[in-house]
PDB file of C-alpha atoms in Angstrom:
ATOM      1  CA  ASP A   3     -22.737-250.438   1.126  1.00  0.00           C
ATOM      2  CA  ARG A   4     -24.433-247.281   2.389  1.00  0.00           C
ATOM      3  CA  TYR A   5     -26.869-246.792   5.204  1.00  0.00           C
ATOM      4  CA  ALA A   6     -27.746-244.063   7.650  1.00  0.00           C
ATOM      5  CA  SER A   7     -26.159-244.066  11.072  1.00  0.00           C
ATOM      6  CA  VAL A   8     -29.029-244.761  13.422  1.00  0.00           C
ATOM      7  CA  THR A   9     -28.727-244.659  17.179  1.00  0.00           C
ATOM      8  CA  ALA A  10     -30.128-247.474  19.265  1.00  0.00           C
ATOM      9  CA  PRO A  11     -33.836-247.248  20.024  1.00  0.00           C
ATOM     10  CA  ARG A  12     -34.576-245.563  23.336  1.00  0.00           C
ATOM     11  CA  GLU A  13     -37.071-248.248  24.186  1.00  0.00           C
ATOM     12  CA  ILE A  14     -36.042-251.889  23.948  1.00  0.00           C
ATOM     13  CA  LEU A  15     -39.157-254.054  24.112  1.00  0.00           C
ATOM     14  CA  PRO A  16     -39.326-257.846  24.084  1.00  0.00           C
ATOM     15  CA  GLY A  17     -40.102-259.586  20.808  1.00  0.00           C
ATOM     16  CA  ARG A  18     -38.874-256.883  18.446  1.00  0.00           C
ATOM     17  CA  SER A  19     -36.683-257.579  15.412  1.00  0.00           C
ATOM     18  CA  TYR A  20     -33.749-255.410  14.333  1.00  0.00           C
ATOM     19  CA  LEU A  21     -31.021-254.910  11.770  1.00  0.00           C
ATOM     20  CA  VAL A  22     -27.770-254.303  13.629  1.00  0.00           C
ATOM     21  CA  THR A  23     -24.553-253.020  12.076  1.00  0.00           C
ATOM     22  CA  ARG A  24     -21.176-252.091  13.470  1.00  0.00           C
ATOM     23  CA  ARG A  25     -18.013-250.970  11.704  1.00  0.00           C
ATOM     24  CA  CYS A  26     -14.386-251.472  12.589  1.00  0.00           C
ATOM     25  CA  THR A  27     -12.382-248.455  13.679  1.00  0.00           C
ATOM     26  CA  GLN A  28     -11.419-246.205  10.758  1.00  0.00           C
ATOM     27  CA  ARG A  29     -13.019-248.796   8.461  1.00  0.00           C
ATOM     28  CA  GLN A  30      -9.908-250.943   8.733  1.00  0.00           C
ATOM     29  CA  PHE A  31     -10.044-254.533   7.473  1.00  0.00           C
ATOM     30  CA  LEU A  32      -9.744-256.018  10.957  1.00  0.00           C
ATOM     31  CA  LEU A  33     -12.291-258.783  10.299  1.00  0.00           C
ATOM     32  CA  LYS A  34     -10.787-259.942   7.011  1.00  0.00           C
ATOM     33  CA  PRO A  35     -11.938-263.530   6.461  1.00  0.00           C
ATOM     34  CA  SER A  36      -9.642-266.307   7.576  1.00  0.00           C
ATOM     35  CA  ARG A  37     -10.169-269.658   9.238  1.00  0.00           C
ATOM     36  CA  ARG A  38      -9.231-268.240  12.645  1.00  0.00           C
ATOM     37  CA  THR A  39     -11.260-265.030  12.306  1.00  0.00           C
ATOM     38  CA  ASN A  40     -14.323-266.968  11.138  1.00  0.00           C
ATOM     39  CA  GLN A  41     -14.005-269.322  14.101  1.00  0.00           C
ATOM     40  CA  LEU A  42     -13.640-266.433  16.560  1.00  0.00           C
ATOM     41  CA  VAL A  43     -16.690-264.653  15.129  1.00  0.00           C
ATOM     42  CA  ARG A  44     -18.865-267.766  15.238  1.00  0.00           C
ATOM     43  CA  TYR A  45     -17.776-268.697  18.762  1.00  0.00           C
ATOM     44  CA  CYS A  46     -18.357-265.194  20.163  1.00  0.00           C
ATOM     45  CA  LEU A  47     -21.703-264.856  18.366  1.00  0.00           C
ATOM     46  CA  ALA A  48     -22.917-268.183  19.701  1.00  0.00           C
ATOM     47  CA  LEU A  49     -21.818-267.329  23.237  1.00  0.00           C
ATOM     48  CA  ALA A  50     -23.553-263.946  23.200  1.00  0.00           C
ATOM     49  CA  ALA A  51     -26.744-265.396  21.741  1.00  0.00           C
ATOM     50  CA  SER A  52     -26.895-268.264  24.234  1.00  0.00           C
ATOM     51  CA  LYS A  53     -26.237-265.932  27.167  1.00  0.00           C
ATOM     52  CA  THR A  54     -28.976-263.452  26.254  1.00  0.00           C
ATOM     53  CA  GLY A  55     -31.537-265.456  24.281  1.00  0.00           C
ATOM     54  CA  VAL A  56     -31.237-263.160  21.261  1.00  0.00           C
ATOM     55  CA  LEU A  57     -32.217-265.053  18.097  1.00  0.00           C
ATOM     56  CA  LEU A  58     -30.032-264.758  15.000  1.00  0.00           C
ATOM     57  CA  HIS A  59     -31.738-264.923  11.603  1.00  0.00           C
ATOM     58  CA  ALA A  60     -29.120-263.643   9.144  1.00  0.00           C
ATOM     59  CA  VAL A  61     -25.491-262.642   9.606  1.00  0.00           C
ATOM     60  CA  CYS A  62     -22.772-261.321   7.327  1.00  0.00           C
ATOM     61  CA  VAL A  63     -19.303-260.372   8.551  1.00  0.00           C
ATOM     62  CA  MET A  64     -17.438-258.246   6.043  1.00  0.00           C
ATOM     63  CA  SER A  65     -13.782-257.263   6.374  1.00  0.00           C
ATOM     64  CA  ASN A  66     -14.557-253.970   8.102  1.00  0.00           C
ATOM     65  CA  HIS A  67     -18.110-254.294   9.461  1.00  0.00           C
ATOM     66  CA  TRP A  68     -20.832-256.778  10.245  1.00  0.00           C
ATOM     67  CA  HIS A  69     -24.611-256.965   9.770  1.00  0.00           C
ATOM     68  CA  GLY A  70     -27.103-259.089  11.637  1.00  0.00           C
ATOM     69  CA  VAL A  71     -30.873-259.492  11.595  1.00  0.00           C
ATOM     70  CA  VAL A  72     -32.023-260.555  15.041  1.00  0.00           C
ATOM     71  CA  THR A  73     -35.084-260.922  17.244  1.00  0.00           C
ATOM     72  CA  ASP A  74     -34.858-259.971  20.914  1.00  0.00           C
ATOM     73  CA  PRO A  75     -37.394-262.074  22.875  1.00  0.00           C
ATOM     74  CA  PHE A  76     -36.353-260.868  26.333  1.00  0.00           C
ATOM     75  CA  ALA A  77     -35.336-257.229  25.656  1.00  0.00           C
ATOM     76  CA  ARG A  78     -31.649-258.061  26.151  1.00  0.00           C
ATOM     77  CA  LEU A  79     -30.287-256.736  22.848  1.00  0.00           C
ATOM     78  CA  PRO A  80     -27.959-254.147  24.471  1.00  0.00           C
ATOM     79  CA  GLU A  81     -26.452-256.923  26.608  1.00  0.00           C
ATOM     80  CA  PHE A  82     -26.035-259.162  23.543  1.00  0.00           C
ATOM     81  CA  LEU A  83     -24.257-256.426  21.580  1.00  0.00           C
ATOM     82  CA  GLU A  84     -22.023-255.440  24.486  1.00  0.00           C
ATOM     83  CA  HIS A  85     -21.025-259.053  25.163  1.00  0.00           C
ATOM     84  CA  PHE A  86     -20.399-259.965  21.518  1.00  0.00           C
ATOM     85  CA  HIS A  87     -18.477-256.805  20.626  1.00  0.00           C
ATOM     86  CA  ARG A  88     -16.311-256.826  23.765  1.00  0.00           C
ATOM     87  CA  LEU A  89     -15.444-260.519  23.543  1.00  0.00           C
ATOM     88  CA  LEU A  90     -14.712-260.488  19.814  1.00  0.00           C
ATOM     89  CA  ALA A  91     -12.604-257.341  20.128  1.00  0.00           C
ATOM     90  CA  LYS A  92     -10.423-258.931  22.803  1.00  0.00           C
ATOM     91  CA  ALA A  93     -10.106-262.241  20.970  1.00  0.00           C
ATOM     92  CA  GLN A  94      -9.474-260.741  17.531  1.00  0.00           C
ATOM     93  CA  ASN A  95      -6.922-258.273  18.894  1.00  0.00           C
ATOM     94  CA  ALA A  96      -5.102-261.177  20.518  1.00  0.00           C
ATOM     95  CA  SER A  97      -5.219-263.048  17.219  1.00  0.00           C
ATOM     96  CA  LEU A  98      -3.854-260.050  15.284  1.00  0.00           C
ATOM     97  CA  GLY A  99      -1.304-259.017  17.912  1.00  0.00           C
ATOM     98  CA  ARG A 100      -2.789-255.548  18.343  1.00  0.00           C
ATOM     99  CA  TRP A 101      -4.038-253.524  21.304  1.00  0.00           C
ATOM    100  CA  GLU A 102      -5.996-250.570  19.879  1.00  0.00           C
ATOM    101  CA  ASN A 103      -9.802-250.373  19.563  1.00  0.00           C
ATOM    102  CA  LEU A 104     -11.258-252.894  17.150  1.00  0.00           C
ATOM    103  CA  TRP A 105     -14.612-251.157  16.749  1.00  0.00           C
ATOM    104  CA  SER A 106     -15.469-247.665  15.589  1.00  0.00           C
ATOM    105  CA  SER A 107     -16.326-245.176  18.309  1.00  0.00           C
ATOM    106  CA  ASP A 108     -19.681-244.676  16.576  1.00  0.00           C
ATOM    107  CA  LYS A 109     -22.563-246.438  18.272  1.00  0.00           C
ATOM    108  CA  THR A 110     -23.844-249.672  16.859  1.00  0.00           C
ATOM    109  CA  SER A 111     -26.547-248.989  14.298  1.00  0.00           C
ATOM    110  CA  VAL A 112     -29.779-250.610  15.501  1.00  0.00           C
ATOM    111  CA  VAL A 113     -32.751-250.308  13.151  1.00  0.00           C
ATOM    112  CA  LEU A 114     -36.171-251.502  14.299  1.00  0.00           C
ATOM    113  CA  LEU A 115     -37.861-253.711  11.695  1.00  0.00           C
ATOM    114  CA  VAL A 116     -41.569-253.048  11.970  1.00  0.00           C
ATOM    115  CA  SER A 117     -43.148-255.347   9.397  1.00  0.00           C
ATOM    116  CA  ASP A 118     -42.631-258.884   8.131  1.00  0.00           C
ATOM    117  CA  ASP A 119     -41.555-257.413   4.799  1.00  0.00           C
ATOM    118  CA  ASP A 120     -38.930-255.312   6.583  1.00  0.00           C
ATOM    119  CA  VAL A 121     -37.424-258.389   8.223  1.00  0.00           C
ATOM    120  CA  LEU A 122     -37.333-260.367   4.980  1.00  0.00           C
ATOM    121  CA  GLU A 123     -35.807-257.507   2.998  1.00  0.00           C
ATOM    122  CA  LYS A 124     -33.112-256.801   5.595  1.00  0.00           C
ATOM    123  CA  MET A 125     -32.239-260.488   5.711  1.00  0.00           C
ATOM    124  CA  ALA A 126     -31.819-260.380   1.926  1.00  0.00           C
ATOM    125  CA  TYR A 127     -29.797-257.157   2.234  1.00  0.00           C
ATOM    126  CA  THR A 128     -27.506-258.803   4.777  1.00  0.00           C
ATOM    127  CA  ILE A 129     -26.954-261.953   2.737  1.00  0.00           C
ATOM    128  CA  ALA A 130     -26.386-260.070  -0.527  1.00  0.00           C
ATOM    129  CA  ASN A 131     -23.918-257.641   1.054  1.00  0.00           C
ATOM    130  CA  PRO A 132     -20.665-259.106  -0.349  1.00  0.00           C
ATOM    131  CA  THR A 133     -22.113-259.114  -3.864  1.00  0.00           C
ATOM    132  CA  ALA A 134     -23.517-255.603  -3.476  1.00  0.00           C
ATOM    133  CA  ALA A 135     -20.024-254.503  -2.463  1.00  0.00           C
ATOM    134  CA  GLY A 136     -18.631-255.969  -5.697  1.00  0.00           C
ATOM    135  CA  LEU A 137     -16.510-258.591  -3.958  1.00  0.00           C
ATOM    136  CA  VAL A 138     -18.106-261.853  -5.144  1.00  0.00           C
ATOM    137  CA  ARG A 139     -20.666-262.821  -7.759  1.00  0.00           C
ATOM    138  CA  SER A 140     -22.698-264.902  -5.309  1.00  0.00           C
ATOM    139  CA  PRO A 141     -23.082-264.661  -1.526  1.00  0.00           C
ATOM    140  CA  ARG A 142     -22.060-268.330  -1.285  1.00  0.00           C
ATOM    141  CA  GLU A 143     -18.616-267.359  -2.597  1.00  0.00           C
ATOM    142  CA  TRP A 144     -17.899-265.022   0.324  1.00  0.00           C
ATOM    143  CA  PRO A 145     -15.146-266.661   2.426  1.00  0.00           C
ATOM    144  CA  GLY A 146     -16.166-264.918   5.647  1.00  0.00           C
ATOM    145  CA  VAL A 147     -18.992-265.690   8.057  1.00  0.00           C
ATOM    146  CA  ILE A 148     -22.284-265.451   6.186  1.00  0.00           C
ATOM    147  CA  THR A 149     -25.654-267.173   6.294  1.00  0.00           C
ATOM    148  CA  THR A 150     -27.390-268.027   3.081  1.00  0.00           C
ATOM    149  CA  ARG A 151     -30.540-269.810   4.201  1.00  0.00           C
ATOM    150  CA  ILE A 152     -32.948-270.229   7.096  1.00  0.00           C
ATOM    151  CA  GLY A 153     -32.162-272.717   9.821  1.00  0.00           C
ATOM    152  CA  GLU A 154     -28.407-273.057   9.433  1.00  0.00           C
ATOM    153  CA  ARG A 155     -26.567-274.371  12.466  1.00  0.00           C
ATOM    154  CA  CYS A 156     -23.036-275.456  13.213  1.00  0.00           C
ATOM    155  CA  THR A 157     -20.912-276.547  16.150  1.00  0.00           C
ATOM    156  CA  VAL A 158     -17.968-274.261  16.891  1.00  0.00           C
ATOM    157  CA  ASP A 159     -15.003-275.397  18.965  1.00  0.00           C
ATOM    158  CA  MET A 160     -13.311-272.971  21.334  1.00  0.00           C
ATOM    159  CA  PRO A 161     -10.589-271.164  19.348  1.00  0.00           C
ATOM    160  CA  GLU A 162      -7.001-271.891  20.382  1.00  0.00           C
ATOM    161  CA  VAL A 163      -6.163-268.187  20.567  1.00  0.00           C
ATOM    162  CA  PHE A 164      -7.106-265.993  23.585  1.00  0.00           C
ATOM    163  CA  PHE A 165      -9.537-268.363  25.308  1.00  0.00           C
ATOM    164  CA  ASP A 166      -8.427-270.416  28.306  1.00  0.00           C
ATOM    165  CA  PRO A 167      -9.278-274.107  27.834  1.00  0.00           C
ATOM    166  CA  GLU A 168      -9.197-274.455  31.623  1.00  0.00           C
ATOM    167  CA  GLY A 169     -11.624-271.541  32.090  1.00  0.00           C
ATOM    168  CA  SER A 170     -15.381-271.452  32.509  1.00  0.00           C
ATOM    169  CA  LEU A 171     -16.350-271.063  28.842  1.00  0.00           C
ATOM    170  CA  PRO A 172     -17.583-274.140  26.949  1.00  0.00           C
ATOM    171  CA  GLU A 173     -15.254-276.209  24.784  1.00  0.00           C
ATOM    172  CA  SER A 174     -17.791-275.987  21.962  1.00  0.00           C
ATOM    173  CA  VAL A 175     -20.982-274.067  21.235  1.00  0.00           C
ATOM    174  CA  THR A 176     -23.778-274.308  18.690  1.00  0.00           C
ATOM    175  CA  LEU A 177     -24.366-271.332  16.424  1.00  0.00           C
ATOM    176  CA  GLU A 178     -27.968-271.483  15.222  1.00  0.00           C
ATOM    177  CA  LEU A 179     -29.704-269.245  12.691  1.00  0.00           C
ATOM    178  CA  THR A 180     -33.398-269.519  13.439  1.00  0.00           C
ATOM    179  CA  ARG A 181     -36.509-268.819  11.434  1.00  0.00           C
ATOM    180  CA  PRO A 182     -37.671-265.246  12.044  1.00  0.00           C
ATOM    181  CA  PRO A 183     -41.153-264.767  13.533  1.00  0.00           C
ATOM    182  CA  ILE A 184     -42.668-263.561  10.251  1.00  0.00           C
ATOM    183  CA  TYR A 185     -45.375-264.813   7.871  1.00  0.00           C
ATOM    184  CA  PRO A 186     -46.704-267.434  10.321  1.00  0.00           C
ATOM    185  CA  HIS A 187     -49.031-268.788   7.615  1.00  0.00           C
ATOM    186  CA  LEU A 188     -46.041-269.900   5.515  1.00  0.00           C
ATOM    187  CA  GLU A 189     -44.216-273.151   6.019  1.00  0.00           C
ATOM    188  CA  THR A 190     -40.480-272.760   6.479  1.00  0.00           C
ATOM    189  CA  ALA A 191     -39.742-274.110   3.008  1.00  0.00           C
ATOM    190  CA  ALA A 192     -42.024-271.487   1.442  1.00  0.00           C
ATOM    191  CA  LEU A 193     -40.455-268.719   3.508  1.00  0.00           C
ATOM    192  CA  ALA A 194     -37.024-269.915   2.429  1.00  0.00           C
ATOM    193  CA  ARG A 195     -38.081-269.586  -1.212  1.00  0.00           C
ATOM    194  CA  HIS A 196     -39.265-266.010  -0.603  1.00  0.00           C
ATOM    195  CA  LEU A 197     -35.928-265.192   0.998  1.00  0.00           C
ATOM    196  CA  ALA A 198     -33.959-266.789  -1.829  1.00  0.00           C
ATOM    197  CA  ALA A 199     -35.951-264.760  -4.367  1.00  0.00           C
ATOM    198  CA  ALA A 200     -35.320-261.535  -2.447  1.00  0.00           C
ATOM    199  CA  VAL A 201     -31.596-262.283  -2.281  1.00  0.00           C
ATOM    200  CA  GLU A 202     -31.498-263.086  -5.993  1.00  0.00           C
ATOM    201  CA  ARG A 203     -33.161-259.758  -6.834  1.00  0.00           C
ATOM    202  CA  ARG A 204     -30.490-257.889  -4.913  1.00  0.00           C
ATOM    203  CA  VAL A 205     -27.723-259.953  -6.477  1.00  0.00           C
ATOM    204  CA  ARG A 206     -29.027-259.264  -9.992  1.00  0.00           C
ATOM    205  CA  GLU A 207     -29.231-255.533  -9.240  1.00  0.00           C
ATOM    206  CA  ALA A 208     -25.676-255.546  -7.889  1.00  0.00           C
ATOM    207  CA  ARG A 209     -24.319-257.355 -10.928  1.00  0.00           C
TER     208      ARG A 209
END
């Protein structure tokens, strides 16, 4: 997929929603889907979100980059990104037996989503990413970490690699994808239908 490299907003204000993107160094496939990689991603995401209060609405982890649509209630997005990226880099490097940088030296792309339509469309963009890249016919077929609907949640056990079971981190965490604060007049089921339609449009275009 293609998008402009956008530096983080100078002003981080509470309650804003964003599309965040970060690539692996030299676009290497360092996040290639596997059971262990998926578990590491989910565990680190859930930890970072619970620590900072950042709300996750849509996530897609491709082999060499990830996208997320988030809302930042307490203006702690930089802390969320720093915590997630640092922890996942250490854990994934341990899993892969490597020591070099996991992430590109480019800054994380952070795009402010101004309107409700912006949030919905970037959620659809995120979910449709594997199909847009020509990798699968349907987002549900992507074997990596991806959300396909509003309100998904799962319990993630501490991975066996890197993390110390005797340490201070929890043995399990809950990764929750919440409803974004858009279209307050719509019930969640109606919003879910709008999202599904937006994803389907992108999937049809990609095919």
